[in-house]
């Protein structure tokens, strides 16, 4: 029985989700090869959905495909890191100001809930996921749909950025991240835009400095 286009798209999306999770879990580190045959066998699917999934992840920026090397997990360069950091900074300035000016009590509660979830993180990769969930909550609280879309366009690359950061060093990482995000949430709750912007900038700077020290 043939599989229709819609079913293939659904399957390729599922495969993309699985490969993405494997990258973010550290099972495929930056620079690792993503071989269609091996992935198809491991996931028990044909090569077609794997090929489509890899293309989708390439669009997200977490996979790179070159004719002579095939597909590999993106290994961020210094230029990649600098561009991501500056773009993230620009988006966060708008997000923080919007949250301070417009966020509901319920939205701020979801930001604080994301911080509370960090207490459950036991590994650096789990904490990176919590970090991403916190920033998702901040962008949602901003109440600006196009800003959320802009964040989602770089979200996977930022996640890879943070995974690469913990690969360089995770010394003291878990408690540092908990402490930083408690302060970020508190500043947003207080409605202190300038204080929050300074804390968000410092949070980004820590990650940037650790990551670039290893490149």
mmCIF file of C-alpha atoms in Angstrom:
data_model
loop_
_atom_site.group_PDB
_atom_site.id
_atom_site.type_symbol
_atom_site.label_atom_id
_atom_site.label_comp_id
_atom_site.label_asym_id
_atom_site.label_seq_id
_atom_site.Cartn_x
_atom_site.Cartn_y
_atom_site.Cartn_z
ATOM 1 C CA UNK A 1 0.000 0.000 0.000
ATOM 2 C CA UNK A 2 1.359 3.386 -0.968
ATOM 3 C CA UNK A 3 1.733 6.167 1.571
ATOM 4 C CA UNK A 4 0.159 9.488 0.612
ATOM 5 C CA UNK A 5 1.935 12.864 0.745
ATOM 6 C CA UNK A 6 0.143 13.955 3.937
ATOM 7 C CA UNK A 7 1.134 10.760 5.734
ATOM 8 C CA UNK A 8 4.738 11.139 4.537
ATOM 9 C CA UNK A 9 4.822 14.714 5.819
ATOM 10 C CA UNK A 10 3.476 13.535 9.160
ATOM 11 C CA UNK A 11 6.057 10.780 9.388
ATOM 12 C CA UNK A 12 8.934 13.054 8.386
ATOM 13 C CA UNK A 13 7.850 15.517 11.100
ATOM 14 C CA UNK A 14 7.898 12.729 13.675
ATOM 15 C CA UNK A 15 11.349 11.675 12.504
ATOM 16 C CA UNK A 16 12.558 15.289 12.662
ATOM 17 C CA UNK A 17 11.276 15.516 16.244
ATOM 18 C CA UNK A 18 13.178 12.368 17.213
ATOM 19 C CA UNK A 19 16.431 13.490 15.599
ATOM 20 C CA UNK A 20 16.103 16.959 17.109
ATOM 21 C CA UNK A 21 15.591 15.472 20.572
ATOM 22 C CA UNK A 22 18.624 13.233 20.100
ATOM 23 C CA UNK A 23 20.712 16.295 19.205
ATOM 24 C CA UNK A 24 19.468 18.259 22.198
ATOM 25 C CA UNK A 25 20.037 15.258 24.505
ATOM 26 C CA UNK A 26 23.650 15.130 23.410
ATOM 27 C CA UNK A 27 23.399 11.784 21.630
ATOM 28 C CA UNK A 28 24.466 13.524 18.410
ATOM 29 C CA UNK A 29 26.957 16.234 19.412
ATOM 30 C CA UNK A 30 27.953 19.140 17.151
ATOM 31 C CA UNK A 31 29.851 17.837 14.135
ATOM 32 C CA UNK A 32 28.376 14.330 14.400
ATOM 33 C CA UNK A 33 27.379 12.674 11.136
ATOM 34 C CA UNK A 34 23.683 12.027 10.496
ATOM 35 C CA UNK A 35 23.647 9.078 8.092
ATOM 36 C CA UNK A 36 20.354 8.342 6.381
ATOM 37 C CA UNK A 37 20.782 4.568 6.345
ATOM 38 C CA UNK A 38 21.724 4.327 10.033
ATOM 39 C CA UNK A 39 18.924 6.666 11.115
ATOM 40 C CA UNK A 40 16.361 4.838 8.985
ATOM 41 C CA UNK A 41 17.378 1.516 10.536
ATOM 42 C CA UNK A 42 17.397 2.911 14.078
ATOM 43 C CA UNK A 43 13.989 4.561 13.668
ATOM 44 C CA UNK A 44 12.551 1.702 11.592
ATOM 45 C CA UNK A 45 11.431 3.921 8.739
ATOM 46 C CA UNK A 46 12.426 4.238 5.097
ATOM 47 C CA UNK A 47 15.113 6.688 4.001
ATOM 48 C CA UNK A 48 12.584 9.094 2.464
ATOM 49 C CA UNK A 49 11.188 10.481 5.757
ATOM 50 C CA UNK A 50 14.717 10.672 7.165
ATOM 51 C CA UNK A 51 15.876 12.679 4.162
ATOM 52 C CA UNK A 52 12.908 15.054 4.523
ATOM 53 C CA UNK A 53 13.503 15.360 8.279
ATOM 54 C CA UNK A 54 17.141 16.276 7.733
ATOM 55 C CA UNK A 55 16.094 18.959 5.240
ATOM 56 C CA UNK A 56 13.674 20.403 7.811
ATOM 57 C CA UNK A 57 16.361 20.442 10.510
ATOM 58 C CA UNK A 58 18.713 22.120 8.047
ATOM 59 C CA UNK A 59 16.145 24.906 7.637
ATOM 60 C CA UNK A 60 16.044 25.224 11.444
ATOM 61 C CA UNK A 61 19.815 25.684 11.389
ATOM 62 C CA UNK A 62 20.792 22.746 13.591
ATOM 63 C CA UNK A 63 21.914 20.491 10.729
ATOM 64 C CA UNK A 64 24.293 21.285 7.893
ATOM 65 C CA UNK A 65 24.454 19.315 4.661
ATOM 66 C CA UNK A 66 27.442 19.441 2.329
ATOM 67 C CA UNK A 67 27.796 17.359 -0.796
ATOM 68 C CA UNK A 68 31.207 15.957 0.184
ATOM 69 C CA UNK A 69 30.411 15.352 3.879
ATOM 70 C CA UNK A 70 26.705 14.606 3.980
ATOM 71 C CA UNK A 71 24.592 15.859 6.863
ATOM 72 C CA UNK A 72 26.133 16.720 10.220
ATOM 73 C CA UNK A 73 24.927 18.385 13.396
ATOM 74 C CA UNK A 74 25.788 22.070 13.138
ATOM 75 C CA UNK A 75 29.041 22.984 14.846
ATOM 76 C CA UNK A 76 28.662 26.656 15.663
ATOM 77 C CA UNK A 77 31.419 28.991 14.514
ATOM 78 C CA UNK A 78 32.392 32.195 16.288
ATOM 79 C CA UNK A 79 30.393 34.116 13.684
ATOM 80 C CA UNK A 80 27.342 31.897 14.288
ATOM 81 C CA UNK A 81 27.613 32.464 18.036
ATOM 82 C CA UNK A 82 28.028 36.235 17.682
ATOM 83 C CA UNK A 83 25.087 36.536 15.276
ATOM 84 C CA UNK A 84 22.801 34.411 17.433
ATOM 85 C CA UNK A 85 23.770 36.317 20.552
ATOM 86 C CA UNK A 86 23.143 39.727 18.981
ATOM 87 C CA UNK A 87 19.831 38.704 17.412
ATOM 88 C CA UNK A 88 18.659 37.088 20.633
ATOM 89 C CA UNK A 89 19.609 40.279 22.488
ATOM 90 C CA UNK A 90 17.531 42.418 20.131
ATOM 91 C CA UNK A 91 14.488 40.174 20.508
ATOM 92 C CA UNK A 92 14.822 39.993 24.277
ATOM 93 C CA UNK A 93 14.912 43.769 24.681
ATOM 94 C CA UNK A 94 11.493 44.010 23.038
ATOM 95 C CA UNK A 95 10.208 40.956 24.923
ATOM 96 C CA UNK A 96 11.260 42.263 28.331
ATOM 97 C CA UNK A 97 9.790 45.719 27.732
ATOM 98 C CA UNK A 98 6.542 44.177 26.497
ATOM 99 C CA UNK A 99 6.326 41.869 29.516
ATOM 100 C CA UNK A 100 6.895 44.735 31.952
ATOM 101 C CA UNK A 101 4.295 46.915 30.222
ATOM 102 C CA UNK A 102 1.647 44.391 29.229
ATOM 103 C CA UNK A 103 2.004 40.955 30.887
ATOM 104 C CA UNK A 104 -0.920 39.648 32.910
ATOM 105 C CA UNK A 105 -0.528 38.208 36.376
ATOM 106 C CA UNK A 106 -1.314 34.779 34.923
ATOM 107 C CA UNK A 107 1.428 35.109 32.290
ATOM 108 C CA UNK A 108 3.967 36.133 34.919
ATOM 109 C CA UNK A 109 2.843 33.129 36.934
ATOM 110 C CA UNK A 110 3.762 30.867 34.021
ATOM 111 C CA UNK A 111 7.209 32.487 33.849
ATOM 112 C CA UNK A 112 7.653 31.786 37.568
ATOM 113 C CA UNK A 113 6.388 28.232 37.111
ATOM 114 C CA UNK A 114 9.096 27.685 34.505
ATOM 115 C CA UNK A 115 11.669 28.798 37.085
ATOM 116 C CA UNK A 116 10.215 26.407 39.677
ATOM 117 C CA UNK A 117 10.534 23.533 37.185
ATOM 118 C CA UNK A 118 14.303 24.107 37.185
ATOM 119 C CA UNK A 119 14.481 22.521 40.638
ATOM 120 C CA UNK A 120 13.686 19.187 38.965
ATOM 121 C CA UNK A 121 16.574 19.361 36.495
ATOM 122 C CA UNK A 122 19.316 16.904 37.380
ATOM 123 C CA UNK A 123 21.545 17.113 34.317
ATOM 124 C CA UNK A 124 22.843 20.011 32.206
ATOM 125 C CA UNK A 125 20.757 18.927 29.213
ATOM 126 C CA UNK A 126 17.605 18.854 31.344
ATOM 127 C CA UNK A 127 18.455 22.338 32.607
ATOM 128 C CA UNK A 128 18.936 23.618 29.058
ATOM 129 C CA UNK A 129 15.391 22.453 28.299
ATOM 130 C CA UNK A 130 14.146 24.294 31.379
ATOM 131 C CA UNK A 131 16.059 27.389 30.285
ATOM 132 C CA UNK A 132 14.358 27.247 26.892
ATOM 133 C CA UNK A 133 10.934 26.754 28.531
ATOM 134 C CA UNK A 134 11.537 29.864 30.645
ATOM 135 C CA UNK A 135 12.282 31.964 27.584
ATOM 136 C CA UNK A 136 9.262 30.500 25.777
ATOM 137 C CA UNK A 137 7.140 31.708 28.710
ATOM 138 C CA UNK A 138 8.701 35.172 28.571
ATOM 139 C CA UNK A 139 7.957 35.536 24.850
ATOM 140 C CA UNK A 140 4.413 34.249 25.366
ATOM 141 C CA UNK A 141 3.916 36.775 28.173
ATOM 142 C CA UNK A 142 4.990 39.587 25.846
ATOM 143 C CA UNK A 143 1.707 39.253 23.951
ATOM 144 C CA UNK A 144 3.268 39.947 20.545
ATOM 145 C CA UNK A 145 2.588 37.226 17.982
ATOM 146 C CA UNK A 146 5.212 38.303 15.458
ATOM 147 C CA UNK A 147 7.829 38.508 18.182
ATOM 148 C CA UNK A 148 6.986 34.935 19.137
ATOM 149 C CA UNK A 149 7.356 33.914 15.490
ATOM 150 C CA UNK A 150 10.766 35.603 15.335
ATOM 151 C CA UNK A 151 11.819 33.736 18.484
ATOM 152 C CA UNK A 152 10.577 30.423 17.106
ATOM 153 C CA UNK A 153 12.621 31.005 13.932
ATOM 154 C CA UNK A 154 15.863 30.901 15.943
ATOM 155 C CA UNK A 155 14.718 28.772 18.887
ATOM 156 C CA UNK A 156 16.370 25.527 17.773
ATOM 157 C CA UNK A 157 19.640 27.326 17.080
ATOM 158 C CA UNK A 158 19.566 28.958 20.522
ATOM 159 C CA UNK A 159 18.934 25.523 22.044
ATOM 160 C CA UNK A 160 21.978 24.196 20.168
ATOM 161 C CA UNK A 161 23.927 27.265 21.370
ATOM 162 C CA UNK A 162 23.133 26.336 24.985
ATOM 163 C CA UNK A 163 23.881 22.640 24.437
ATOM 164 C CA UNK A 164 27.256 23.645 23.009
ATOM 165 C CA UNK A 165 27.812 25.894 26.028
ATOM 166 C CA UNK A 166 27.326 23.038 28.524
ATOM 167 C CA UNK A 167 29.547 20.807 26.399
ATOM 168 C CA UNK A 168 32.341 23.345 26.938
ATOM 169 C CA UNK A 169 31.801 23.523 30.713
ATOM 170 C CA UNK A 170 29.023 22.566 33.118
ATOM 171 C CA UNK A 171 30.878 23.375 36.368
ATOM 172 C CA UNK A 172 28.373 24.967 38.737
ATOM 173 C CA UNK A 173 25.928 25.243 35.870
ATOM 174 C CA UNK A 174 22.776 23.880 37.501
ATOM 175 C CA UNK A 175 22.733 26.196 40.503
ATOM 176 C CA UNK A 176 23.945 29.176 38.491
ATOM 177 C CA UNK A 177 21.057 28.842 36.048
ATOM 178 C CA UNK A 178 18.505 28.414 38.847
ATOM 179 C CA UNK A 179 19.808 31.521 40.598
ATOM 180 C CA UNK A 180 19.942 33.641 37.436
ATOM 181 C CA UNK A 181 16.399 32.766 36.425
ATOM 182 C CA UNK A 182 14.976 33.401 39.877
ATOM 183 C CA UNK A 183 16.431 36.909 39.586
ATOM 184 C CA UNK A 184 15.098 37.358 36.039
ATOM 185 C CA UNK A 185 11.578 36.341 37.047
ATOM 186 C CA UNK A 186 11.681 38.561 40.125
ATOM 187 C CA UNK A 187 12.723 41.604 38.078
ATOM 188 C CA UNK A 188 9.874 40.996 35.627
ATOM 189 C CA UNK A 189 7.390 40.619 38.471
ATOM 190 C CA UNK A 190 8.587 43.897 40.000
ATOM 191 C CA UNK A 191 8.102 45.649 36.678
ATOM 192 C CA UNK A 192 11.697 46.826 36.699
ATOM 193 C CA UNK A 193 12.434 47.047 32.975
ATOM 194 C CA UNK A 194 15.964 48.439 33.188
ATOM 195 C CA UNK A 195 16.962 46.059 35.958
ATOM 196 C CA UNK A 196 15.512 43.121 34.060
ATOM 197 C CA UNK A 197 17.299 44.140 30.862
ATOM 198 C CA UNK A 198 20.608 44.268 32.720
ATOM 199 C CA UNK A 199 20.009 40.812 34.205
ATOM 200 C CA UNK A 200 18.995 39.316 30.851
ATOM 201 C CA UNK A 201 22.121 40.812 29.267
ATOM 202 C CA UNK A 202 24.295 39.346 32.021
ATOM 203 C CA UNK A 203 22.599 35.962 31.592
ATOM 204 C CA UNK A 204 23.399 35.981 27.879
ATOM 205 C CA UNK A 205 26.938 37.213 28.519
ATOM 206 C CA UNK A 206 27.729 34.283 30.834
ATOM 207 C CA UNK A 207 26.696 31.759 28.182
ATOM 208 C CA UNK A 208 28.509 33.657 25.411
ATOM 209 C CA UNK A 209 31.778 33.851 27.364
ATOM 210 C CA UNK A 210 31.767 30.167 28.326
ATOM 211 C CA UNK A 211 30.905 29.021 24.821
ATOM 212 C CA UNK A 212 33.428 31.205 23.016
ATOM 213 C CA UNK A 213 36.184 30.143 25.408
ATOM 214 C CA UNK A 214 35.876 26.664 23.937
ATOM 215 C CA UNK A 215 35.761 27.572 20.234
#
